[in-house]
Coordinates of C-alpha atoms and ligand atoms in Angstrom, one line a residue:
D4 CA 113.4 -64.1 45.5
R5 CA 114.9 -60.9 44.1
T6 CA 113.7 -57.5 45.2
V7 CA 111.8 -55.9 42.2
V8 CA 112.5 -52.2 41.9
L9 CA 110.8 -49.8 39.4
I10 CA 112.3 -46.4 38.9
T11 CA 110.9 -43.4 36.9
G12 CA 113.0 -40.9 35.0
C13 CA 116.1 -43.1 34.3
S14 CA 117.4 -41.5 31.1
S15 CA 119.9 -39.4 33.2
G16 CA 120.9 -38.2 36.6
I17 CA 119.7 -39.7 39.9
G18 CA 117.4 -42.3 38.2
L19 CA 120.1 -43.5 35.9
H20 CA 122.6 -43.9 38.7
L21 CA 120.2 -45.6 41.1
A22 CA 119.2 -48.1 38.4
L23 CA 122.9 -48.9 37.7
R24 CA 123.8 -49.1 41.4
L25 CA 121.1 -51.6 42.2
A26 CA 121.5 -53.6 39.0
S27 CA 125.2 -54.0 39.6
D28 CA 124.9 -54.7 43.4
P29 CA 127.3 -57.5 44.3
S30 CA 124.4 -59.3 46.1
Q31 CA 122.6 -59.6 42.8
R32 CA 119.4 -59.4 44.8
F33 CA 117.7 -56.6 42.7
K34 CA 115.7 -56.8 39.5
V35 CA 115.5 -53.3 38.2
Y36 CA 112.9 -51.9 35.9
A37 CA 114.5 -48.6 34.7
T38 CA 111.7 -46.6 33.1
L39 CA 112.2 -43.7 30.6
R40 CA 109.7 -41.3 29.1
D41 CA 111.3 -41.9 25.8
L42 CA 113.1 -45.2 25.1
R43 CA 115.2 -43.4 22.4
A44 CA 117.1 -41.9 25.3
Q45 CA 118.2 -45.2 26.7
G46 CA 121.7 -45.1 25.2
P47 CA 123.6 -43.7 28.2
L48 CA 122.0 -46.1 30.6
R49 CA 122.6 -49.1 28.3
E50 CA 126.2 -48.2 27.8
A51 CA 126.9 -47.6 31.5
A52 CA 125.2 -50.9 32.4
Q53 CA 127.5 -52.7 30.0
S54 CA 130.6 -51.1 31.3
R55 CA 129.6 -51.6 34.9
G56 CA 129.0 -55.3 34.1
C57 CA 125.4 -55.5 35.3
P58 CA 124.5 -59.2 35.1
P59 CA 122.0 -60.3 32.4
G60 CA 118.5 -60.0 33.6
S61 CA 119.3 -57.5 36.3
L62 CA 118.1 -54.5 34.4
E63 CA 115.3 -54.0 32.0
M64 CA 114.2 -50.7 30.4
L65 CA 110.6 -49.8 29.9
Q66 CA 108.8 -46.8 28.4
L67 CA 106.9 -44.8 31.1
D68 CA 105.8 -41.3 30.7
V69 CA 104.4 -40.1 34.1
R70 CA 102.1 -37.6 32.2
D71 CA 100.2 -40.5 30.7
A72 CA 98.2 -43.0 32.9
D73 CA 98.1 -45.5 30.0
S74 CA 101.8 -45.5 29.7
V75 CA 102.1 -46.1 33.5
A76 CA 99.7 -49.0 33.3
A77 CA 101.5 -50.5 30.3
A78 CA 104.8 -50.4 32.1
R79 CA 103.2 -52.0 35.2
A80 CA 101.8 -54.8 33.0
R81 CA 105.3 -55.6 31.7
V82 CA 106.7 -56.4 35.1
T83 CA 106.9 -60.1 34.7
E84 CA 107.2 -60.8 38.4
G85 CA 103.7 -59.4 38.8
R86 CA 104.8 -57.2 41.7
V87 CA 106.9 -54.2 42.5
D88 CA 108.6 -54.3 45.9
V89 CA 110.2 -50.9 45.7
L90 CA 108.8 -48.0 43.6
V91 CA 111.0 -45.0 43.1
C92 CA 109.1 -41.9 41.9
N93 CA 112.0 -39.8 40.6
A94 CA 110.9 -38.2 37.3
G95 CA 110.9 -34.5 37.6
R96 CA 111.3 -31.3 35.7
G97 CA 112.5 -27.8 36.7
L98 CA 111.3 -24.3 35.8
L99 CA 113.4 -21.3 36.4
G100 CA 112.9 -17.5 36.0
P101 CA 110.6 -14.7 37.1
L102 CA 107.0 -16.0 37.7
E103 CA 105.4 -13.4 35.4
V104 CA 107.3 -14.6 32.3
Q105 CA 106.4 -18.3 32.7
E106 CA 104.0 -19.5 30.1
A107 CA 100.9 -21.3 31.1
G108 CA 102.0 -24.4 29.2
A109 CA 105.3 -24.6 30.9
V110 CA 103.7 -24.2 34.4
G111 CA 101.1 -26.8 33.6
S112 CA 103.7 -29.2 32.3
V113 CA 106.0 -29.0 35.3
L114 CA 103.1 -29.5 37.7
D115 CA 101.8 -32.3 35.5
V116 CA 105.2 -34.2 35.6
N117 CA 106.2 -33.4 39.2
V118 CA 102.8 -33.5 41.0
A119 CA 100.2 -35.3 38.9
G120 CA 102.8 -37.6 37.5
T121 CA 103.8 -38.8 41.0
V122 CA 100.2 -39.2 41.9
R123 CA 99.5 -41.3 38.7
T124 CA 102.5 -43.5 39.5
L125 CA 101.4 -44.0 43.1
Q126 CA 97.9 -44.7 42.0
A127 CA 99.1 -47.5 39.7
F128 CA 101.4 -49.2 42.2
L129 CA 100.2 -48.6 45.7
P130 CA 97.0 -50.7 45.6
D131 CA 98.9 -53.8 45.0
M132 CA 101.5 -53.1 47.7
K133 CA 98.6 -52.5 50.1
R134 CA 97.0 -55.8 49.1
R135 CA 100.2 -57.6 49.5
R136 CA 100.9 -55.8 52.8
S137 CA 104.4 -55.0 51.8
G138 CA 106.3 -52.5 49.7
R139 CA 108.4 -49.4 49.8
V140 CA 108.1 -46.1 48.0
L141 CA 111.0 -43.8 47.6
V142 CA 110.3 -40.3 46.3
T143 CA 113.0 -37.9 45.1
G144 CA 112.3 -34.7 47.1
S145 CA 114.1 -31.5 47.2
M146 CA 115.5 -29.5 50.1
G147 CA 113.6 -26.8 48.3
G148 CA 110.3 -28.5 48.9
L149 CA 111.1 -29.1 52.4
M150 CA 112.0 -25.5 53.2
G151 CA 108.4 -24.5 53.0
A152 CA 106.5 -27.5 53.9
W153 CA 108.0 -29.1 56.9
N154 CA 106.2 -28.2 60.0
G155 CA 106.7 -31.4 62.0
A156 CA 108.5 -31.5 65.3
G157 CA 111.3 -33.9 66.3
P158 CA 114.6 -35.0 64.8
A159 CA 115.0 -34.8 61.1
G160 CA 113.8 -38.1 59.6
G161 CA 116.7 -40.2 58.3
V162 CA 119.4 -38.3 60.1
G163 CA 118.0 -38.8 63.6
P164 CA 120.2 -40.4 66.2
G165 CA 120.6 -44.1 65.9
D166 CA 119.0 -44.3 62.5
S167 CA 120.5 -46.8 60.2
A168 CA 121.1 -44.2 57.5
R169 CA 123.6 -42.5 59.7
G170 CA 126.7 -44.0 58.1
Y171 CA 126.4 -42.7 54.6
S172 CA 129.1 -40.5 53.2
G173 CA 129.2 -36.9 54.3
L174 CA 126.3 -37.2 56.7
R175 CA 128.2 -36.5 59.8
A176 CA 130.4 -33.8 58.4
P177 CA 129.9 -30.6 60.2
P178 CA 127.7 -28.2 58.2
K179 CA 129.9 -25.6 56.5
A180 CA 128.9 -22.1 55.7
S181 CA 127.0 -22.2 52.5
S182 CA 123.7 -21.2 51.1
P183 CA 120.9 -23.5 50.1
L184 CA 120.0 -24.2 46.5
E185 CA 116.3 -24.5 46.9
G186 CA 113.4 -22.9 48.7
L187 CA 114.5 -20.4 46.4
P188 CA 113.6 -17.3 44.5
F189 CA 112.9 -17.7 40.8
N190 CA 111.9 -21.3 41.4
A191 CA 108.3 -20.6 42.5
V192 CA 106.5 -23.2 40.4
Y193 CA 109.2 -25.8 40.9
C194 CA 109.1 -25.2 44.7
A195 CA 105.3 -25.3 44.6
S196 CA 105.5 -28.7 42.9
K197 CA 108.1 -30.1 45.5
F198 CA 106.0 -28.7 48.4
A199 CA 103.1 -30.6 47.0
I200 CA 105.1 -33.8 47.0
E201 CA 105.8 -33.2 50.7
G202 CA 102.1 -33.1 51.5
L203 CA 101.4 -36.0 49.2
C204 CA 103.9 -38.3 50.9
E205 CA 103.2 -37.1 54.5
S206 CA 99.5 -37.7 54.0
L207 CA 100.1 -41.2 52.7
A208 CA 102.7 -42.0 55.4
V209 CA 100.1 -41.4 58.1
M210 CA 97.6 -43.8 56.5
L211 CA 100.0 -46.6 55.4
P212 CA 101.4 -48.2 58.6
P213 CA 98.6 -50.8 59.0
F214 CA 99.5 -52.0 55.4
G215 CA 103.2 -52.5 56.1
V216 CA 103.9 -50.1 53.2
H217 CA 106.5 -47.4 53.7
V218 CA 106.9 -44.1 51.9
S219 CA 110.2 -42.1 52.2
L220 CA 111.2 -38.8 50.7
I221 CA 114.9 -38.5 49.7
E222 CA 115.5 -34.8 50.1
C223 CA 118.2 -33.7 47.8
G224 CA 120.3 -30.6 47.8
P225 CA 122.1 -29.6 44.6
V226 CA 123.1 -32.6 42.5
R227 CA 125.3 -32.7 39.4
T228 CA 122.8 -34.0 36.8
A229 CA 121.2 -32.9 33.5
F230 CA 118.5 -31.2 35.6
Q231 CA 119.7 -27.7 34.7
E232 CA 119.9 -28.5 31.0
K233 CA 116.4 -30.1 31.0
L234 CA 114.6 -27.1 32.4
E235 CA 111.2 -26.6 30.9
G236 CA 111.4 -23.8 28.4
G237 CA 115.1 -23.4 28.9
P238 CA 116.8 -21.2 31.5
G239 CA 114.8 -18.2 32.5
G240 CA 112.1 -18.1 29.9
A241 CA 111.3 -14.9 28.0
L242 CA 113.0 -12.4 30.3
D243 CA 112.0 -9.2 28.5
G244 CA 108.5 -9.7 30.0
A245 CA 109.9 -8.8 33.5
D246 CA 110.9 -5.4 34.8
A247 CA 114.5 -4.3 35.1
E248 CA 114.8 -4.7 38.8
T249 CA 113.5 -8.3 38.7
R250 CA 115.9 -9.1 35.8
D251 CA 118.8 -7.8 37.9
L252 CA 117.7 -9.9 40.9
F253 CA 117.4 -12.9 38.5
S254 CA 121.0 -12.5 37.2
R255 CA 122.2 -12.2 40.8
Y256 CA 120.4 -15.4 41.6
Q257 CA 121.9 -17.1 38.6
R258 CA 125.4 -16.2 39.8
H259 CA 124.5 -17.5 43.3
L260 CA 123.3 -20.8 41.8
E261 CA 126.4 -21.2 39.8
R262 CA 128.5 -20.7 42.9
I263 CA 126.4 -23.1 45.0
F264 CA 126.8 -25.7 42.4
Q265 CA 130.6 -25.3 42.3
E266 CA 130.8 -25.3 46.1
A267 CA 128.2 -27.7 47.3
A268 CA 126.8 -29.9 44.5
Q269 CA 126.9 -33.7 45.1
D270 CA 127.5 -36.4 42.6
P271 CA 124.5 -38.6 41.9
E272 CA 126.6 -41.6 43.1
E273 CA 126.7 -40.1 46.5
V274 CA 123.0 -39.4 46.6
T275 CA 122.2 -42.9 45.4
E276 CA 123.7 -44.2 48.6
V277 CA 121.0 -42.4 50.6
F278 CA 118.3 -44.2 48.6
L279 CA 120.0 -47.4 49.5
A280 CA 120.0 -46.5 53.2
A281 CA 116.3 -45.8 53.0
L282 CA 115.8 -49.0 51.2
R283 CA 117.6 -51.1 53.8
A284 CA 116.2 -49.4 56.9
P285 CA 114.1 -51.9 58.9
R286 CA 111.7 -49.1 59.8
P287 CA 112.2 -46.4 57.2
A288 CA 111.7 -42.7 58.1
L289 CA 109.5 -40.4 56.2
R290 CA 112.5 -38.2 55.3
Y291 CA 116.2 -38.7 54.4
F292 CA 118.6 -36.0 53.5
S293 CA 121.3 -36.2 50.9
T294 CA 123.4 -33.8 52.8
E295 CA 123.4 -32.2 56.3
R296 CA 124.6 -29.0 54.9
F297 CA 121.2 -27.3 54.8
L298 CA 119.7 -28.6 58.0
P299 CA 120.4 -25.4 59.9
L300 CA 117.9 -23.7 57.5
V301 CA 115.4 -26.5 58.0
R302 CA 115.7 -26.1 61.8
M303 CA 115.2 -22.4 61.5
R304 CA 111.7 -23.0 60.2
L305 CA 110.9 -24.8 63.4
T306 CA 112.3 -22.1 65.6
D307 CA 110.4 -19.4 63.7
P308 CA 107.2 -20.7 62.1
S309 CA 106.2 -17.2 61.1
G310 CA 108.7 -17.5 58.2
R311 CA 110.3 -14.1 58.8
S312 CA 113.7 -15.5 59.7
Y313 CA 113.8 -17.8 56.7
V314 CA 112.7 -15.2 54.2
A315 CA 115.3 -12.7 55.5
A316 CA 118.1 -15.3 55.8
M317 CA 117.4 -16.6 52.3
H318 CA 117.1 -13.2 50.8
R319 CA 120.5 -12.2 52.2
A320 CA 122.1 -15.4 51.2
V321 CA 121.0 -15.2 47.6
F322 CA 121.2 -11.4 47.0
A323 CA 123.8 -10.2 49.5
D324 CA 126.1 -13.2 49.1
E325 CA 126.1 -14.0 52.8
P326 CA 126.3 -17.6 54.1
A327 CA 122.7 -18.5 54.9
E328 CA 123.6 -20.4 58.1
E329 CA 125.0 -17.3 59.5
S330 CA 121.9 -15.4 58.7
A331 CA 120.0 -18.3 60.2
A332 CA 121.9 -18.0 63.4
D333 CA 121.4 -14.3 63.6
L334 CA 117.7 -14.5 63.1
G335 CA 116.3 -17.7 64.2
G336 CA 118.8 -19.5 66.4
P337 CA 117.2 -20.7 69.6
A338 CA 120.2 -19.3 71.6
L339 CA 119.6 -15.8 70.3
G340 CA 116.3 -14.9 71.7
A341 CA 112.7 -15.8 71.0
P342 CA 111.5 -16.2 67.5
S343 CA 109.1 -13.6 66.2
A344 CA 105.5 -14.1 66.9
A345 CA 102.6 -14.9 64.6
P346 CA 102.8 -14.2 60.9
Q347 CA 101.3 -10.9 59.7
Ligands
NAD537 P1 117.6 -35.2 35.4 O1 116.9 -34.2 34.5 O2 118.8 -35.8 34.9 O3 116.5 -36.4 35.6 C1 115.1 -36.3 35.6 C2 114.6 -37.4 34.8 O4 113.1 -37.3 34.7 C3 115.1 -37.3 33.4 O5 115.5 -38.6 33.0 C4 113.9 -36.9 32.6 O6 113.9 -37.4 31.3 C5 112.8 -37.6 33.4 N1 111.4 -37.1 33.1 C6 111.1 -35.8 32.8 N2 109.8 -35.8 32.4 C7 109.3 -37.1 32.5 C8 108.1 -37.7 32.2 N3 107.0 -37.0 31.8 N4 108.0 -39.1 32.4 C9 109.1 -39.8 32.8 N5 110.3 -39.2 33.1 C10 110.4 -37.9 32.9 O7 117.7 -34.6 36.8 P2 117.9 -35.2 38.3 O8 118.6 -34.2 39.0 O9 118.4 -36.6 38.2 O10 116.4 -35.3 38.7 C11 115.8 -36.4 39.4 C12 114.9 -35.8 40.5 O11 115.7 -35.2 41.4 C13 113.8 -34.8 40.0 O12 112.6 -35.1 40.6 C14 114.4 -33.5 40.6 O13 113.3 -32.6 40.9 C15 115.1 -34.0 41.8 N6 116.1 -33.1 42.4 C16 117.2 -32.7 41.7 C17 118.1 -31.8 42.2 C18 119.3 -31.4 41.5 O14 120.0 -30.5 41.9 N7 119.7 -32.0 40.4 C19 117.9 -31.3 43.5 C20 116.8 -31.7 44.2 C21 115.9 -32.6 43.7

């Protein structure tokens, strides 16, 4: 029997590439339901599937808007196998700019897609997985979400020693000096939404083991996709509503972002392999990382839970153009003295 996979947000980016990767897998063991908010946007996926030679019946496209529970239910009803073995919650939307200029509609819409949309999708598919006592859920997370939300101890999920995800490309490369993309200024609402996803998945992961259902976050750093073009309300919003100093910081942040993308962004094909590693793991971890590059910052949060080190390191990295890992070592590294005490 083929593994039935349903993916949200497949008109572009990570969702599109994951759908293609699975549907064209030489083993032909996947049946992929690639879902799109708007089926009129299916052109690129359809063309790519043709040129990749995805076998007939390996890929089906369905309409699914995560903002609409009826649309989610309708998509579920069209899965002819009557079950989904792997659910990939990937649909997401960004929002960039000073918080004070964000319109209520844009804020609500990003939270609706990224948070409530993921909840709706899980509500539709989890009960059946629990009933069948089998299933996997992969959720596209962001290193940005993780920066704030991760307070667990122990090795970092999917990159722990001996984990089967270890072999994927780039994973063992030594972290180079760079700055993180996310956990970032001027992404307040987007980060809030991705932090929420961390809590959502961590909560479920604690409850699910008796059901044999696994949930894994695939934490991505910067990835070359349409994400920056599809920002809610365009880049930056109505900037004249912000003061001059904030506008100046914002333009510095934008230059930083551009540089980070040039230096550190991954191709979606590379990130897709991390999803596959999670999918194949006999006992999947809660978290997998698309790159090791930002793990020093993740670790800094553990060595200084007060958040001082992180805030200072990130501020310097973004606004003083200093490699964040160096700031991390200065401020929070375990070799360099005790972390600061309780938050104030
Ligand atoms: P993308 O914009 O190419 O893909 C996002 C997809 O979600 C698009 O196909 C979009 O149409 C879809 N979508 C938006 N609203 C939807 C809705 N209401 N219902 C269904 N689908 C909807 O960008 P991407 O980078 O491939 O993004 C995929 C995921 O990766 C997102 O959750 C994003 O937050 C996350 N992510 C991206 C990056 C990055 O740098 N690109 C980094 C970390 C995390």
